[in-house]
């Protein structure tokens, strides 16, 4: 039974507001997408990678991203869809028959670690469906569209959800099929599983595992990269 990692990188990075989509922006001389793929490449529990990119970028990604950085585990470059959920589904439909565990991770979270990937893969094998996340540090309130505070959530129960999210193959396949059938749109993959009444388990993630979304995040990413290089000596 093989473990396949799906890396959705088919977004256009609207909130970043740059000409070049954020997954290709350079961080310390290497595209963000390559930072992320390299961690999966180096994780012994990952057998193959499927990268999802905008349809018009397939050739360019093959020639200028994958080939020069010698990413050997990339088994496919798949054309993405309109929304993240469509891109992930395209990769799920392209899975080999022998894929048993599927781990999904945003291309734009380059500070993922081999340890966290491994933990997710093992937990998915045992539990079926897992996500990583971190407890919120701020107080969370629910606010109506007009600005009125509706309620204050119990902070001790609130987690910010990150990726990776990992699944037994049958679970994530049926969740995506059901979402298409019901016209359900979620902002992550575990929400598609939760609505089927299947248990999803939270794994303690890492506050450094940020998603690079807006220009401030690039400043933080530079600082995190410098700190990690210093720590490695
Ligand atoms: N993604 C994707 N296909 C899409 C949209 C997003 O594969 N149609 C990917 C992005 O490339 C990214 C991840 O999903 O790696 C998380 O999405 P997000 O941070 O929202 O990235 P973008 O959609 O590119 O950014 P924005 O929402 O600001 O346009
Ligand atoms: Mg988006």
PDB file of N, CA and C and ligand atoms in Angstrom, residues 7-17 21-23 52-53 80-88 105-109 211-213, ligand 1:
ATOM      1  N   UNK A   7      -0.177  17.846  -3.772  1.00  0.00           N
ATOM      2  CA  UNK A   7       0.196  19.232  -3.449  1.00  0.00           C
ATOM      3  C   UNK A   7      -0.547  20.173  -4.401  1.00  0.00           C
ATOM      4  N   UNK A   8      -1.655  20.771  -3.929  1.00  0.00           N
ATOM      5  CA  UNK A   8      -2.374  21.716  -4.781  1.00  0.00           C
ATOM      6  C   UNK A   8      -1.590  23.026  -4.917  1.00  0.00           C
ATOM      7  N   UNK A   9      -1.274  23.367  -6.161  1.00  0.00           N
ATOM      8  CA  UNK A   9      -0.515  24.597  -6.454  1.00  0.00           C
ATOM      9  C   UNK A   9      -1.127  25.277  -7.672  1.00  0.00           C
ATOM     10  N   UNK A  10      -2.452  25.195  -7.792  1.00  0.00           N
ATOM     11  CA  UNK A  10      -3.101  25.704  -8.997  1.00  0.00           C
ATOM     12  C   UNK A  10      -3.854  27.012  -8.767  1.00  0.00           C
ATOM     13  N   UNK A  11      -3.547  27.690  -7.665  1.00  0.00           N
ATOM     14  CA  UNK A  11      -4.217  28.958  -7.389  1.00  0.00           C
ATOM     15  C   UNK A  11      -3.564  30.105  -8.138  1.00  0.00           C
ATOM     16  N   UNK A  12      -4.227  31.279  -8.092  1.00  0.00           N
ATOM     17  CA  UNK A  12      -3.641  32.431  -8.781  1.00  0.00           C
ATOM     18  C   UNK A  12      -3.152  33.486  -7.794  1.00  0.00           C
ATOM     19  N   UNK A  13      -3.296  33.229  -6.498  1.00  0.00           N
ATOM     20  CA  UNK A  13      -2.714  34.119  -5.502  1.00  0.00           C
ATOM     21  C   UNK A  13      -3.259  35.545  -5.529  1.00  0.00           C
ATOM     22  N   UNK A  14      -4.573  35.673  -5.653  1.00  0.00           N
ATOM     23  CA  UNK A  14      -5.174  37.015  -5.733  1.00  0.00           C
ATOM     24  C   UNK A  14      -4.835  37.901  -4.541  1.00  0.00           C
ATOM     25  N   UNK A  15      -4.875  37.320  -3.337  1.00  0.00           N
ATOM     26  CA  UNK A  15      -4.643  38.139  -2.144  1.00  0.00           C
ATOM     27  C   UNK A  15      -3.197  38.588  -2.025  1.00  0.00           C
ATOM     28  N   UNK A  16      -2.280  37.903  -2.687  1.00  0.00           N
ATOM     29  CA  UNK A  16      -0.880  38.334  -2.678  1.00  0.00           C
ATOM     30  C   UNK A  16      -0.697  39.549  -3.592  1.00  0.00           C
ATOM     31  N   UNK A  17      -1.510  39.618  -4.648  1.00  0.00           N
ATOM     32  CA  UNK A  17      -1.488  40.784  -5.526  1.00  0.00           C
ATOM     33  C   UNK A  17      -0.219  40.935  -6.345  1.00  0.00           C
ATOM     34  N   UNK A  21       2.287  34.178  -9.756  1.00  0.00           N
ATOM     35  CA  UNK A  21       1.514  33.499  -8.702  1.00  0.00           C
ATOM     36  C   UNK A  21       2.426  33.121  -7.545  1.00  0.00           C
ATOM     37  N   UNK A  22       1.885  33.217  -6.321  1.00  0.00           N
ATOM     38  CA  UNK A  22       2.732  33.117  -5.119  1.00  0.00           C
ATOM     39  C   UNK A  22       3.482  31.805  -4.984  1.00  0.00           C
ATOM     40  N   UNK A  23       2.940  30.709  -5.530  1.00  0.00           N
ATOM     41  CA  UNK A  23       3.635  29.421  -5.383  1.00  0.00           C
ATOM     42  C   UNK A  23       4.978  29.395  -6.113  1.00  0.00           C
ATOM     43  N   UNK A  52      -0.496  19.697  -8.471  1.00  0.00           N
ATOM     44  CA  UNK A  52      -1.592  20.237  -9.276  1.00  0.00           C
ATOM     45  C   UNK A  52      -1.278  21.700  -9.585  1.00  0.00           C
ATOM     46  N   UNK A  53      -1.242  22.039 -10.860  1.00  0.00           N
ATOM     47  CA  UNK A  53      -0.874  23.411 -11.259  1.00  0.00           C
ATOM     48  C   UNK A  53      -1.902  23.955 -12.257  1.00  0.00           C
ATOM     49  N   UNK A  80      -5.134  21.819 -12.665  1.00  0.00           N
ATOM     50  CA  UNK A  80      -6.047  22.134 -11.576  1.00  0.00           C
ATOM     51  C   UNK A  80      -7.365  22.702 -12.071  1.00  0.00           C
ATOM     52  N   UNK A  81      -8.244  22.990 -11.125  1.00  0.00           N
ATOM     53  CA  UNK A  81      -9.570  23.494 -11.452  1.00  0.00           C
ATOM     54  C   UNK A  81      -9.799  24.894 -10.905  1.00  0.00           C
ATOM     55  N   UNK A  82     -11.076  25.283 -10.911  1.00  0.00           N
ATOM     56  CA  UNK A  82     -11.454  26.650 -10.567  1.00  0.00           C
ATOM     57  C   UNK A  82     -11.126  26.970  -9.110  1.00  0.00           C
ATOM     58  N   UNK A  83     -11.522  26.077  -8.203  1.00  0.00           N
ATOM     59  CA  UNK A  83     -11.249  26.279  -6.782  1.00  0.00           C
ATOM     60  C   UNK A  83     -10.347  25.171  -6.268  1.00  0.00           C
ATOM     61  N   UNK A  84      -9.793  25.399  -5.059  1.00  0.00           N
ATOM     62  CA  UNK A  84      -8.879  24.410  -4.483  1.00  0.00           C
ATOM     63  C   UNK A  84      -9.504  23.013  -4.471  1.00  0.00           C
ATOM     64  N   UNK A  85     -10.778  22.954  -4.074  1.00  0.00           N
ATOM     65  CA  UNK A  85     -11.455  21.657  -3.988  1.00  0.00           C
ATOM     66  C   UNK A  85     -11.473  20.940  -5.344  1.00  0.00           C
ATOM     67  N   UNK A  86     -11.628  21.699  -6.436  1.00  0.00           N
ATOM     68  CA  UNK A  86     -11.620  21.110  -7.778  1.00  0.00           C
ATOM     69  C   UNK A  86     -10.221  20.603  -8.119  1.00  0.00           C
ATOM     70  N   UNK A  87      -9.208  21.334  -7.688  1.00  0.00           N
ATOM     71  CA  UNK A  87      -7.826  20.923  -7.966  1.00  0.00           C
ATOM     72  C   UNK A  87      -7.487  19.636  -7.226  1.00  0.00           C
ATOM     73  N   UNK A  88      -7.883  19.565  -5.955  1.00  0.00           N
ATOM     74  CA  UNK A  88      -7.609  18.350  -5.174  1.00  0.00           C
ATOM     75  C   UNK A  88      -8.359  17.164  -5.786  1.00  0.00           C
ATOM     76  N   UNK A 105      -1.384  18.613   0.975  1.00  0.00           N
ATOM     77  CA  UNK A 105      -0.699  19.746   1.609  1.00  0.00           C
ATOM     78  C   UNK A 105      -0.587  20.928   0.646  1.00  0.00           C
ATOM     79  N   UNK A 106      -0.953  22.116   1.120  1.00  0.00           N
ATOM     80  CA  UNK A 106      -0.870  23.330   0.314  1.00  0.00           C
ATOM     81  C   UNK A 106       0.572  23.611  -0.122  1.00  0.00           C
ATOM     82  N   UNK A 107       0.736  23.924  -1.402  1.00  0.00           N
ATOM     83  CA  UNK A 107       2.069  24.273  -1.925  1.00  0.00           C
ATOM     84  C   UNK A 107       2.660  25.481  -1.190  1.00  0.00           C
ATOM     85  N   UNK A 108       1.795  26.326  -0.666  1.00  0.00           N
ATOM     86  CA  UNK A 108       2.253  27.598  -0.107  1.00  0.00           C
ATOM     87  C   UNK A 108       2.418  27.550   1.420  1.00  0.00           C
ATOM     88  N   UNK A 109       2.667  26.325   1.946  1.00  0.00           N
ATOM     89  CA  UNK A 109       3.060  26.173   3.356  1.00  0.00           C
ATOM     90  C   UNK A 109       4.431  25.506   3.354  1.00  0.00           C
ATOM     91  N   UNK A 211       0.564  29.624   6.155  1.00  0.00           N
ATOM     92  CA  UNK A 211       0.180  29.634   4.734  1.00  0.00           C
ATOM     93  C   UNK A 211       0.510  31.012   4.196  1.00  0.00           C
ATOM     94  N   UNK A 212       1.299  31.053   3.159  1.00  0.00           N
ATOM     95  CA  UNK A 212       1.688  32.344   2.593  1.00  0.00           C
ATOM     96  C   UNK A 212       0.542  32.852   1.727  1.00  0.00           C
ATOM     97  N   UNK A 213      -0.110  33.890   2.219  1.00  0.00           N
ATOM     98  CA  UNK A 213      -1.358  34.353   1.614  1.00  0.00           C
ATOM     99  C   UNK A 213      -1.286  35.817   1.180  1.00  0.00           C
TER     100      UNK A 213
HETATM  101  N1  LIG B   1      -5.156  26.124  -5.052  1.00  0.00           N
HETATM  102  C1  LIG B   1      -5.341  25.212  -6.098  1.00  0.00           C
HETATM  103  N2  LIG B   1      -6.333  25.423  -7.008  1.00  0.00           N
HETATM  104  C2  LIG B   1      -7.149  26.489  -6.922  1.00  0.00           C
HETATM  105  C3  LIG B   1      -6.993  27.406  -5.852  1.00  0.00           C
HETATM  106  C4  LIG B   1      -5.989  27.185  -4.913  1.00  0.00           C
HETATM  107  O1  LIG B   1      -4.593  24.242  -6.196  1.00  0.00           O
HETATM  108  N3  LIG B   1      -8.100  26.667  -7.856  1.00  0.00           N
HETATM  109  C5  LIG B   1      -4.025  25.936  -4.104  1.00  0.00           C
HETATM  110  C6  LIG B   1      -3.104  27.152  -4.025  1.00  0.00           C
HETATM  111  O2  LIG B   1      -2.177  27.157  -5.114  1.00  0.00           O
HETATM  112  C7  LIG B   1      -2.474  26.994  -2.677  1.00  0.00           C
HETATM  113  C8  LIG B   1      -3.547  26.262  -1.851  1.00  0.00           C
HETATM  114  O3  LIG B   1      -4.494  25.763  -2.790  1.00  0.00           O
HETATM  115  O4  LIG B   1      -1.305  26.199  -2.710  1.00  0.00           O
HETATM  116  C9  LIG B   1      -4.200  27.179  -0.818  1.00  0.00           C
HETATM  117  O5  LIG B   1      -4.960  28.170  -1.474  1.00  0.00           O
HETATM  118  P1  LIG B   1      -4.837  29.751  -1.287  1.00  0.00           P
HETATM  119  O6  LIG B   1      -3.889  30.083  -0.205  1.00  0.00           O
HETATM  120  O7  LIG B   1      -6.223  30.298  -1.240  1.00  0.00           O
HETATM  121  O8  LIG B   1      -4.108  30.168  -2.658  1.00  0.00           O
HETATM  122  P2  LIG B   1      -4.693  30.989  -3.887  1.00  0.00           P
HETATM  123  O9  LIG B   1      -6.060  30.502  -4.208  1.00  0.00           O
HETATM  124  O10 LIG B   1      -3.664  30.931  -4.965  1.00  0.00           O
HETATM  125  O11 LIG B   1      -4.733  32.464  -3.316  1.00  0.00           O
HETATM  126  P3  LIG B   1      -5.989  33.492  -3.307  1.00  0.00           P
HETATM  127  O12 LIG B   1      -7.120  32.761  -2.619  1.00  0.00           O
HETATM  128  O13 LIG B   1      -5.484  34.678  -2.563  1.00  0.00           O
HETATM  129  O14 LIG B   1      -6.289  33.786  -4.757  1.00  0.00           O
END
